[in-house]
mmCIF file of C-alpha atoms and ligand atoms in Angstrom:
data_model
loop_
_atom_site.group_PDB
_atom_site.id
_atom_site.type_symbol
_atom_site.label_atom_id
_atom_site.label_comp_id
_atom_site.label_asym_id
_atom_site.label_seq_id
_atom_site.Cartn_x
_atom_site.Cartn_y
_atom_site.Cartn_z
ATOM 1 C CA UNK A 296 209.096 -87.766 285.934
ATOM 2 C CA UNK A 297 211.296 -84.768 285.220
ATOM 3 C CA UNK A 298 209.435 -82.555 282.775
ATOM 4 C CA UNK A 299 211.029 -79.562 281.085
ATOM 5 C CA UNK A 300 208.492 -76.879 280.181
ATOM 6 C CA UNK A 301 209.416 -74.310 277.580
ATOM 7 C CA UNK A 302 207.304 -71.202 278.021
ATOM 8 C CA UNK A 303 206.410 -72.392 281.508
ATOM 9 C CA UNK A 304 205.652 -68.867 282.735
ATOM 10 C CA UNK A 305 203.178 -68.187 279.914
ATOM 11 C CA UNK A 306 199.425 -68.551 279.961
ATOM 12 C CA UNK A 307 199.090 -72.260 279.162
ATOM 13 C CA UNK A 308 202.539 -73.230 280.455
ATOM 14 C CA UNK A 309 201.894 -71.794 283.927
ATOM 15 C CA UNK A 310 198.688 -73.798 284.317
ATOM 16 C CA UNK A 311 200.438 -76.931 283.049
ATOM 17 C CA UNK A 312 203.172 -76.345 285.595
ATOM 18 C CA UNK A 313 200.622 -76.389 288.423
ATOM 19 C CA UNK A 314 198.963 -79.641 287.362
ATOM 20 C CA UNK A 315 202.308 -81.364 286.741
ATOM 21 C CA UNK A 316 203.612 -80.385 290.170
ATOM 22 C CA UNK A 317 200.350 -81.458 291.782
ATOM 23 C CA UNK A 318 200.554 -84.794 289.946
ATOM 24 C CA UNK A 319 203.942 -85.376 291.611
ATOM 25 C CA UNK A 320 206.255 -84.547 288.704
ATOM 26 C CA UNK A 321 209.401 -82.464 288.931
ATOM 27 C CA UNK A 322 209.350 -79.457 286.662
ATOM 28 C CA UNK A 323 212.087 -77.394 285.042
ATOM 29 C CA UNK A 324 210.852 -74.166 283.463
ATOM 30 C CA UNK A 325 212.689 -72.502 280.600
ATOM 31 C CA UNK A 326 211.278 -69.120 279.597
ATOM 32 C CA UNK A 327 212.760 -65.931 278.188
ATOM 33 C CA UNK A 328 209.921 -63.827 279.685
ATOM 34 C CA UNK A 329 209.475 -62.012 276.375
ATOM 35 C CA UNK A 330 205.719 -62.370 276.768
ATOM 36 C CA UNK A 331 205.381 -63.535 280.358
ATOM 37 C CA UNK A 332 206.323 -62.559 283.872
ATOM 38 C CA UNK A 333 208.571 -64.195 286.494
ATOM 39 C CA UNK A 334 205.782 -63.325 288.937
ATOM 40 C CA UNK A 335 203.777 -66.213 287.429
ATOM 41 C CA UNK A 336 206.451 -68.608 288.739
ATOM 42 C CA UNK A 337 206.119 -67.213 292.254
ATOM 43 C CA UNK A 338 202.350 -67.729 292.086
ATOM 44 C CA UNK A 339 202.720 -71.296 290.766
ATOM 45 C CA UNK A 340 204.964 -72.186 293.665
ATOM 46 C CA UNK A 341 202.381 -70.728 296.042
ATOM 47 C CA UNK A 342 199.556 -72.805 294.549
ATOM 48 C CA UNK A 343 201.462 -76.082 294.240
ATOM 49 C CA UNK A 344 203.403 -75.647 297.490
ATOM 50 C CA UNK A 345 206.500 -77.083 295.860
ATOM 51 C CA UNK A 346 209.614 -75.355 294.498
ATOM 52 C CA UNK A 347 210.940 -76.051 290.998
ATOM 53 C CA UNK A 348 213.889 -75.020 288.855
ATOM 54 C CA UNK A 349 213.532 -72.190 286.358
ATOM 55 C CA UNK A 350 215.813 -70.455 283.892
ATOM 56 C CA UNK A 351 215.659 -67.316 281.773
ATOM 57 C CA UNK A 352 216.764 -68.781 278.459
ATOM 58 C CA UNK A 353 215.754 -68.275 274.830
ATOM 59 C CA UNK A 354 215.501 -71.589 273.035
ATOM 60 C CA UNK A 355 217.742 -70.426 270.209
ATOM 61 C CA UNK A 356 220.531 -69.800 272.751
ATOM 62 C CA UNK A 357 222.091 -73.220 272.306
ATOM 63 C CA UNK A 358 224.815 -73.046 274.983
ATOM 64 C CA UNK A 359 222.356 -71.788 277.599
ATOM 65 C CA UNK A 360 219.820 -74.480 276.705
ATOM 66 C CA UNK A 361 222.482 -77.196 276.816
ATOM 67 C CA UNK A 362 223.483 -75.996 280.270
ATOM 68 C CA UNK A 363 219.913 -76.628 281.477
ATOM 69 C CA UNK A 364 219.955 -80.175 280.088
ATOM 70 C CA UNK A 365 223.367 -80.708 281.712
ATOM 71 C CA UNK A 366 222.097 -79.508 285.081
ATOM 72 C CA UNK A 367 218.916 -81.641 285.148
ATOM 73 C CA UNK A 368 217.842 -85.097 284.092
ATOM 74 C CA UNK A 369 214.919 -84.606 281.648
ATOM 75 C CA UNK A 370 212.430 -87.356 280.812
ATOM 76 C CA UNK A 371 210.063 -85.343 278.627
ATOM 77 C CA UNK A 372 209.578 -81.866 277.217
ATOM 78 C CA UNK A 373 206.345 -79.917 276.975
ATOM 79 C CA UNK A 374 206.970 -77.244 274.401
ATOM 80 C CA UNK A 375 204.745 -74.191 274.967
ATOM 81 C CA UNK A 376 207.173 -71.390 274.077
ATOM 82 C CA UNK A 377 206.235 -69.384 271.000
ATOM 83 C CA UNK A 378 204.938 -66.091 269.713
ATOM 84 C CA UNK A 379 201.210 -66.217 269.008
ATOM 85 C CA UNK A 380 199.847 -62.890 267.755
ATOM 86 C CA UNK A 381 198.403 -63.356 264.285
ATOM 87 C CA UNK A 382 198.514 -59.670 263.256
ATOM 88 C CA UNK A 383 202.081 -59.204 264.455
ATOM 89 C CA UNK A 384 203.132 -62.343 262.567
ATOM 90 C CA UNK A 385 201.864 -60.789 259.324
ATOM 91 C CA UNK A 386 203.955 -57.673 259.973
ATOM 92 C CA UNK A 387 207.048 -59.489 261.230
ATOM 93 C CA UNK A 388 207.071 -62.932 259.601
ATOM 94 C CA UNK A 389 210.798 -63.502 259.993
ATOM 95 C CA UNK A 390 210.591 -62.798 263.712
ATOM 96 C CA UNK A 391 207.909 -65.487 263.986
ATOM 97 C CA UNK A 392 209.807 -68.027 261.895
ATOM 98 C CA UNK A 393 213.014 -67.350 263.787
ATOM 99 C CA UNK A 394 211.461 -67.428 267.224
ATOM 100 C CA UNK A 395 209.066 -70.318 266.735
ATOM 101 C CA UNK A 396 210.744 -72.509 264.119
ATOM 102 C CA UNK A 397 214.438 -71.854 264.842
ATOM 103 C CA UNK A 398 213.831 -72.014 268.592
ATOM 104 C CA UNK A 399 212.165 -75.420 268.155
ATOM 105 C CA UNK A 400 214.952 -76.677 265.891
ATOM 106 C CA UNK A 401 217.577 -75.928 268.541
ATOM 107 C CA UNK A 402 215.345 -77.481 271.209
ATOM 108 C CA UNK A 403 214.940 -80.703 269.220
ATOM 109 C CA UNK A 404 218.670 -80.907 268.428
ATOM 110 C CA UNK A 405 219.471 -80.447 272.102
ATOM 111 C CA UNK A 406 216.918 -83.073 273.109
ATOM 112 C CA UNK A 407 218.416 -85.544 270.608
ATOM 113 C CA UNK A 408 221.947 -84.839 271.869
ATOM 114 C CA UNK A 409 220.868 -85.596 275.422
ATOM 115 C CA UNK A 410 218.845 -88.672 274.453
ATOM 116 C CA UNK A 411 215.481 -87.085 275.352
ATOM 117 C CA UNK A 412 212.892 -88.291 272.842
ATOM 118 C CA UNK A 413 209.587 -87.474 274.525
ATOM 119 C CA UNK A 414 207.792 -84.319 273.468
ATOM 120 C CA UNK A 415 204.324 -82.812 273.766
ATOM 121 C CA UNK A 416 203.979 -79.897 271.366
ATOM 122 C CA UNK A 417 201.517 -76.978 271.617
ATOM 123 C CA UNK A 418 200.051 -76.626 268.181
ATOM 124 C CA UNK A 419 196.880 -74.811 267.259
ATOM 125 C CA UNK A 420 193.614 -75.313 265.436
ATOM 126 C CA UNK A 421 194.821 -72.377 263.381
ATOM 127 C CA UNK A 422 196.731 -74.912 261.237
ATOM 128 C CA UNK A 423 193.360 -75.907 259.696
ATOM 129 C CA UNK A 424 192.887 -72.393 258.296
ATOM 130 C CA UNK A 425 189.567 -71.530 256.702
ATOM 131 C CA UNK A 426 188.079 -75.014 256.489
ATOM 132 C CA UNK A 427 184.403 -75.777 255.959
ATOM 133 C CA UNK A 428 184.930 -79.175 257.580
ATOM 134 C CA UNK A 429 183.289 -78.292 260.898
ATOM 135 C CA UNK A 430 183.495 -79.849 263.452
ATOM 136 C CA UNK A 431 187.087 -80.358 262.436
ATOM 137 C CA UNK A 432 188.859 -83.671 262.929
ATOM 138 C CA UNK A 433 192.600 -84.296 262.732
ATOM 139 C CA UNK A 434 192.398 -85.660 259.175
ATOM 140 C CA UNK A 435 191.297 -82.283 257.853
ATOM 141 C CA UNK A 436 194.153 -81.032 255.641
ATOM 142 C CA UNK A 437 196.282 -78.240 257.088
ATOM 143 C CA UNK A 438 196.035 -74.879 255.321
ATOM 144 C CA UNK A 439 197.200 -72.133 257.671
ATOM 145 C CA UNK A 440 196.509 -68.602 256.465
ATOM 146 C CA UNK A 441 199.139 -66.481 258.255
ATOM 147 C CA UNK A 442 202.803 -66.702 259.345
ATOM 148 C CA UNK A 443 201.904 -67.593 262.942
ATOM 149 C CA UNK A 444 199.793 -70.531 261.769
ATOM 150 C CA UNK A 445 202.432 -71.531 259.244
ATOM 151 C CA UNK A 446 205.121 -71.510 261.948
ATOM 152 C CA UNK A 447 203.024 -74.002 263.949
ATOM 153 C CA UNK A 448 202.472 -76.143 260.869
ATOM 154 C CA UNK A 449 206.178 -76.047 259.944
ATOM 155 C CA UNK A 450 207.029 -77.316 263.410
ATOM 156 C CA UNK A 451 204.502 -80.129 263.007
ATOM 157 C CA UNK A 452 206.140 -81.067 259.688
ATOM 158 C CA UNK A 453 209.579 -80.906 261.274
ATOM 159 C CA UNK A 454 208.461 -83.256 264.046
ATOM 160 C CA UNK A 455 206.942 -85.611 261.485
ATOM 161 C CA UNK A 456 210.199 -85.722 259.473
ATOM 162 C CA UNK A 457 212.221 -86.249 262.621
ATOM 163 C CA UNK A 458 209.982 -89.138 263.626
ATOM 164 C CA UNK A 459 210.376 -90.708 260.157
ATOM 165 C CA UNK A 460 214.157 -90.491 260.487
ATOM 166 C CA UNK A 461 214.118 -91.912 264.012
ATOM 167 C CA UNK A 462 210.937 -93.772 265.025
ATOM 168 C CA UNK A 463 212.141 -94.126 268.586
ATOM 169 C CA UNK A 464 210.690 -90.667 269.362
ATOM 170 C CA UNK A 465 207.489 -90.327 271.371
ATOM 171 C CA UNK A 466 205.584 -87.296 270.051
ATOM 172 C CA UNK A 467 202.158 -85.853 270.802
ATOM 173 C CA UNK A 468 200.991 -82.818 268.856
ATOM 174 C CA UNK A 469 198.079 -81.039 270.540
ATOM 175 C CA UNK A 470 195.994 -78.669 268.436
ATOM 176 C CA UNK A 471 194.290 -76.236 270.779
ATOM 177 C CA UNK A 472 190.986 -74.631 269.903
ATOM 178 C CA UNK A 473 190.320 -71.431 271.944
ATOM 179 C CA UNK A 474 191.836 -71.642 275.436
ATOM 180 C CA UNK A 475 190.220 -69.337 278.017
ATOM 181 C CA UNK A 476 189.671 -69.267 281.778
ATOM 182 C CA UNK A 477 192.131 -69.375 284.631
ATOM 183 C CA UNK A 478 193.167 -71.450 287.633
ATOM 184 C CA UNK A 479 190.374 -71.470 290.201
ATOM 185 C CA UNK A 480 192.616 -69.752 292.786
ATOM 186 C CA UNK A 481 192.581 -66.589 290.657
ATOM 187 C CA UNK A 482 196.361 -66.388 291.182
ATOM 188 C CA UNK A 483 197.403 -67.227 287.619
ATOM 189 C CA UNK A 484 195.688 -66.449 284.333
ATOM 190 C CA UNK A 485 196.115 -64.869 280.940
ATOM 191 C CA UNK A 486 198.023 -61.566 280.993
ATOM 192 C CA UNK A 487 197.911 -60.162 277.459
ATOM 193 C CA UNK A 488 200.402 -57.561 276.370
ATOM 194 C CA UNK A 489 198.638 -54.248 275.639
ATOM 195 C CA UNK A 490 195.226 -54.368 273.977
ATOM 196 C CA UNK A 491 193.942 -57.958 273.946
ATOM 197 C CA UNK A 492 193.490 -59.540 270.497
ATOM 198 C CA UNK A 493 191.308 -62.332 271.795
ATOM 199 C CA UNK A 494 187.669 -62.146 272.792
ATOM 200 C CA UNK A 495 187.581 -63.333 276.394
ATOM 201 C CA UNK A 496 190.499 -61.244 277.741
ATOM 202 C CA UNK A 497 188.909 -58.234 276.027
ATOM 203 C CA UNK A 498 185.512 -58.904 277.619
ATOM 204 C CA UNK A 499 187.220 -59.307 281.005
ATOM 205 C CA UNK A 500 188.892 -55.905 280.651
ATOM 206 C CA UNK A 501 185.564 -54.295 279.752
ATOM 207 C CA UNK A 502 183.951 -55.927 282.790
ATOM 208 C CA UNK A 503 186.650 -54.618 285.128
ATOM 209 C CA UNK A 504 186.370 -51.120 283.643
ATOM 210 C CA UNK A 505 189.705 -50.980 281.804
ATOM 211 C CA UNK A 506 187.991 -50.680 278.415
ATOM 212 C CA UNK A 507 184.726 -48.969 277.633
ATOM 213 C CA UNK A 508 183.049 -51.386 275.279
ATOM 214 C CA UNK A 509 183.631 -54.558 273.323
ATOM 215 C CA UNK A 510 184.041 -54.436 269.575
ATOM 216 C CA UNK A 511 181.996 -57.302 268.128
ATOM 217 C CA UNK A 512 183.605 -58.113 264.799
ATOM 218 C CA UNK A 513 180.615 -58.799 262.546
ATOM 219 C CA UNK A 514 177.025 -59.898 263.134
ATOM 220 C CA UNK A 515 176.367 -61.004 259.570
ATOM 221 C CA UNK A 516 177.943 -64.464 259.710
ATOM 222 C CA UNK A 517 175.742 -67.440 258.804
ATOM 223 C CA UNK A 518 175.423 -68.443 262.485
ATOM 224 C CA UNK A 519 172.507 -68.536 264.945
ATOM 225 C CA UNK A 520 172.947 -64.898 266.048
ATOM 226 C CA UNK A 521 175.209 -63.671 263.238
ATOM 227 C CA UNK A 522 178.385 -63.534 265.368
ATOM 228 C CA UNK A 523 181.387 -65.849 265.092
ATOM 229 C CA UNK A 524 181.276 -69.245 266.785
ATOM 230 C CA UNK A 525 184.317 -70.792 268.495
ATOM 231 C CA UNK A 526 185.134 -73.823 270.590
ATOM 232 C CA UNK A 527 186.299 -72.267 273.865
ATOM 233 C CA UNK A 528 188.118 -74.659 276.173
ATOM 234 C CA UNK A 529 188.941 -74.048 279.832
ATOM 235 C CA UNK A 530 192.711 -73.829 280.305
ATOM 236 C CA UNK A 531 192.535 -76.369 283.161
ATOM 237 C CA UNK A 532 190.822 -78.899 280.878
ATOM 238 C CA UNK A 533 193.463 -78.134 278.278
ATOM 239 C CA UNK A 534 196.395 -78.778 280.596
ATOM 240 C CA UNK A 535 194.749 -81.945 281.914
ATOM 241 C CA UNK A 536 194.816 -83.028 278.263
ATOM 242 C CA UNK A 537 198.596 -82.594 278.405
ATOM 243 C CA UNK A 538 198.834 -84.930 281.389
ATOM 244 C CA UNK A 539 196.853 -87.484 279.406
ATOM 245 C CA UNK A 540 199.217 -86.990 276.448
ATOM 246 C CA UNK A 541 202.166 -87.629 278.742
ATOM 247 C CA UNK A 542 200.654 -90.999 279.700
ATOM 248 C CA UNK A 543 200.242 -91.770 276.009
ATOM 249 C CA UNK A 544 203.930 -91.021 275.374
ATOM 250 C CA UNK A 545 204.867 -93.485 278.091
ATOM 251 C CA UNK A 546 202.909 -96.220 276.296
ATOM 252 C CA UNK A 547 205.411 -96.350 273.431
ATOM 253 C CA UNK A 548 207.019 -94.487 270.536
ATOM 254 C CA UNK A 549 204.786 -92.737 268.038
ATOM 255 C CA UNK A 550 203.718 -89.544 266.338
ATOM 256 C CA UNK A 551 200.143 -88.615 267.206
ATOM 257 C CA UNK A 552 198.042 -85.523 266.610
ATOM 258 C CA UNK A 553 195.076 -84.593 268.815
ATOM 259 C CA UNK A 554 192.513 -81.822 268.797
ATOM 260 C CA UNK A 555 191.903 -80.379 272.244
ATOM 261 C CA UNK A 556 188.482 -78.773 272.275
ATOM 262 C CA UNK A 557 185.066 -79.355 273.803
ATOM 263 C CA UNK A 558 183.253 -79.990 270.542
ATOM 264 C CA UNK A 559 180.746 -77.275 271.501
ATOM 265 C CA UNK A 560 180.451 -73.903 269.792
ATOM 266 C CA UNK A 561 179.730 -70.579 271.513
ATOM 267 C CA UNK A 562 178.962 -67.327 269.699
ATOM 268 C CA UNK A 563 180.440 -63.956 270.641
ATOM 269 C CA UNK A 564 177.100 -62.778 272.050
ATOM 270 C CA UNK A 565 176.623 -66.013 274.006
ATOM 271 C CA UNK A 566 180.058 -65.494 275.561
ATOM 272 C CA UNK A 567 179.135 -61.906 276.428
ATOM 273 C CA UNK A 568 175.949 -63.152 278.151
ATOM 274 C CA UNK A 569 177.839 -65.847 280.080
ATOM 275 C CA UNK A 570 180.365 -63.276 281.255
ATOM 276 C CA UNK A 571 177.680 -60.799 282.275
ATOM 277 C CA UNK A 572 176.060 -63.483 284.374
ATOM 278 C CA UNK A 573 179.366 -64.586 285.987
ATOM 279 C CA UNK A 574 180.509 -61.046 286.762
ATOM 280 C CA UNK A 575 177.132 -59.412 287.410
ATOM 281 C CA UNK A 576 178.397 -56.548 285.241
ATOM 282 C CA UNK A 577 177.054 -55.191 281.991
ATOM 283 C CA UNK A 578 179.339 -55.636 278.974
ATOM 284 C CA UNK A 579 178.547 -52.802 276.556
ATOM 285 C CA UNK A 580 179.344 -53.666 272.961
ATOM 286 C CA UNK A 581 179.137 -52.259 269.449
ATOM 287 C CA UNK A 582 178.895 -54.132 266.209
ATOM 288 C CA UNK A 583 181.836 -53.453 263.884
ATOM 289 C CA UNK A 584 182.696 -54.905 260.492
ATOM 290 C CA UNK A 585 184.166 -58.405 260.331
ATOM 291 C CA UNK A 586 187.819 -58.749 261.310
ATOM 292 C CA UNK A 587 189.854 -59.764 258.243
ATOM 293 C CA UNK A 588 190.922 -63.403 258.371
ATOM 294 C CA UNK A 589 188.157 -64.530 260.759
ATOM 295 C CA UNK A 590 186.044 -67.566 259.952
ATOM 296 C CA UNK A 591 182.356 -67.955 260.813
ATOM 297 C CA UNK A 592 182.601 -71.172 262.798
ATOM 298 C CA UNK A 593 185.434 -73.198 264.290
ATOM 299 C CA UNK A 594 184.743 -76.212 266.496
ATOM 300 C CA UNK A 595 186.687 -79.364 267.274
ATOM 301 C CA UNK A 596 185.845 -82.971 266.733
ATOM 302 C CA UNK A 597 187.621 -84.148 269.912
ATOM 303 C CA UNK A 598 186.751 -87.845 269.422
ATOM 304 C CA UNK A 599 190.321 -89.015 268.901
ATOM 305 C CA UNK A 600 191.546 -87.456 272.156
ATOM 306 C CA UNK A 601 188.568 -88.938 274.002
ATOM 307 C CA UNK A 602 189.239 -92.381 272.596
ATOM 308 C CA UNK A 603 193.027 -92.536 272.732
ATOM 309 C CA UNK A 604 193.913 -90.196 275.585
ATOM 310 C CA UNK A 605 190.844 -91.028 277.702
ATOM 311 C CA UNK A 606 190.452 -87.308 278.191
ATOM 312 C CA UNK A 607 187.452 -85.053 277.849
ATOM 313 C CA UNK A 608 186.856 -81.387 278.621
ATOM 314 C CA UNK A 609 184.582 -81.097 281.674
ATOM 315 C CA UNK A 610 184.183 -77.358 282.238
ATOM 316 C CA UNK A 611 181.568 -75.215 280.482
ATOM 317 C CA UNK A 612 181.473 -71.542 279.466
ATOM 318 C CA UNK A 613 180.084 -70.573 282.871
ATOM 319 C CA UNK A 614 183.125 -72.093 284.562
ATOM 320 C CA UNK A 615 185.331 -70.350 281.995
ATOM 321 C CA UNK A 616 183.668 -66.963 282.605
ATOM 322 C CA UNK A 617 183.663 -67.314 286.398
ATOM 323 C CA UNK A 618 187.349 -68.254 286.571
ATOM 324 C CA UNK A 619 188.432 -65.580 284.075
ATOM 325 C CA UNK A 620 186.481 -63.027 286.086
ATOM 326 C CA UNK A 621 188.027 -64.090 289.388
ATOM 327 C CA UNK A 622 191.548 -63.745 287.903
ATOM 328 C CA UNK A 623 190.709 -60.393 286.280
ATOM 329 C CA UNK A 624 189.118 -58.984 289.420
ATOM 330 C CA UNK A 625 191.967 -60.054 291.694
ATOM 331 C CA UNK A 626 194.595 -58.883 289.190
ATOM 332 C CA UNK A 627 193.173 -55.943 287.222
ATOM 333 C CA UNK A 628 196.651 -55.270 285.812
ATOM 334 C CA UNK A 629 197.619 -58.910 285.370
ATOM 335 C CA UNK A 630 201.106 -59.535 286.744
ATOM 336 C CA UNK A 631 201.780 -55.821 286.430
ATOM 337 C CA UNK A 632 204.306 -56.083 283.613
ATOM 338 C CA UNK A 633 202.511 -53.524 281.433
ATOM 339 C CA UNK A 634 203.559 -50.746 283.757
HETATM 340 C C1 LIG B 186 192.682 -66.172 267.299
HETATM 341 C C2 LIG B 186 193.647 -66.287 266.154
HETATM 342 C C3 LIG B 186 194.152 -67.716 266.088
HETATM 343 C C4 LIG B 186 194.828 -68.075 267.401
HETATM 344 C C5 LIG B 186 193.870 -67.843 268.564
HETATM 345 C C6 LIG B 186 194.608 -68.006 269.874
HETATM 346 C C7 LIG B 186 192.962 -64.592 264.500
HETATM 347 C C8 LIG B 186 192.334 -64.343 263.186
HETATM 348 N N1 LIG B 186 192.981 -65.883 264.914
HETATM 349 O O1 LIG B 186 191.606 -67.084 267.074
HETATM 350 O O2 LIG B 186 195.044 -67.876 265.024
HETATM 351 O O3 LIG B 186 195.235 -69.425 267.387
HETATM 352 O O4 LIG B 186 193.334 -66.520 268.517
HETATM 353 O O5 LIG B 186 193.697 -68.034 270.940
HETATM 354 O O6 LIG B 186 193.418 -63.682 265.179
HETATM 355 N N2 LIG B 186 186.057 -61.161 268.570
HETATM 356 C C9 LIG B 186 185.320 -60.000 268.729
HETATM 357 N N3 LIG B 186 185.895 -58.934 269.374
HETATM 358 C C10 LIG B 186 187.168 -58.983 269.866
HETATM 359 C C11 LIG B 186 187.929 -60.175 269.704
HETATM 360 C C12 LIG B 186 187.342 -61.235 269.039
HETATM 361 O O7 LIG B 186 184.172 -59.924 268.295
HETATM 362 O O8 LIG B 186 187.638 -57.977 270.439
HETATM 363 C C13 LIG B 186 185.422 -62.338 267.921
HETATM 364 C C14 LIG B 186 186.135 -62.835 266.689
HETATM 365 O O9 LIG B 186 185.664 -62.208 265.541
HETATM 366 C C15 LIG B 186 185.807 -64.329 266.748
HETATM 367 C C16 LIG B 186 185.714 -64.643 268.246
HETATM 368 O O10 LIG B 186 185.470 -63.387 268.859
HETATM 369 O O11 LIG B 186 184.558 -64.588 266.166
HETATM 370 C C17 LIG B 186 186.965 -65.241 268.832
HETATM 371 O O12 LIG B 186 188.096 -64.433 268.519
HETATM 372 P P1 LIG B 186 189.523 -64.687 269.193
HETATM 373 O O13 LIG B 186 189.384 -64.824 270.657
HETATM 374 O O14 LIG B 186 190.454 -63.626 268.685
HETATM 375 O O15 LIG B 186 189.952 -66.113 268.645
HETATM 376 P P2 LIG B 186 190.114 -66.649 267.142
HETATM 377 O O16 LIG B 186 189.869 -65.584 266.149
HETATM 378 O O17 LIG B 186 189.305 -67.877 267.016
#
């Protein structure tokens, strides 16, 4: 199939690109490189051993996006492009709504104009907000707590309305828990801009000596060691979930929502220990107050994806730590776009 990937140079998109190419699909990447590097595309081609088309286009640039659809037959879209920093979204909500929601609106209009009605959308467990329904299943009501989360939820609502107006669409909404890890080659991985917001990239930078110590945000949560618990999922498991979603789309029209997680929770200190063992380096840390907006525990109930997509995460936190470490060690400055 011909699959158009928005955000195909980004963290998740680049890994998806590799597995799609390896599965025999043709890929067209659309990315504006606002939070990614063209170097990722070079690396993907090296891993997959197969060239693919790519364009520097912002989704809200309608003429440029139309030109891509005119140049290539497209069977399905995987929509990864989007801003994702929670703190920044609180400071610049309109930027997030414009980039994420407006960009998606133009994408969907363009798809409809070209008769493309297959989409896999990257949503997030963040749409559940501060729920006490843990592990969280897809029937848990959405209650996002920040503009980033609300932009994801708005897109889900938009897709739902579009499906109601035209049930010939094939839509899969994938709610990611905490993606970490990297391709086992160590050639592609997560390349955060500036100081990492997320735990695992921060730990990796401490391990490689770029940062002195980890800030552990709170050890007074009602959890086994007092630190926050999350459902970390290896990015390769995650993108394999997208391949499974693509098969589901082919089975017929529909609007389906799936959690992609392992169902297992790991605390901050457990992740630190796993990383120390994978890297054979000490990760110094200090306990700080809780980070505003954090919840104690977030884990997925991934039963629906297991049942309907015949997909299950296979990699554990040791695999996640080992592969993150390999990427970090081989690329201490990521793709080098931070100077
Ligand atoms: C965060 C976002 C979430 C987003 C996800 C993307 C917030 C509040 N939530 O989720 O909306 O979808 O990233 O991957 O930003 N921690 C530390 N020290 C650090 C960083 C994190 O102790 O330097 C702790 C946190 O308190 C938390 C755990 O590590 O308990 C995981 O944090 P993080 O990786 O930022 O993910 P989330 O907060 O789950």
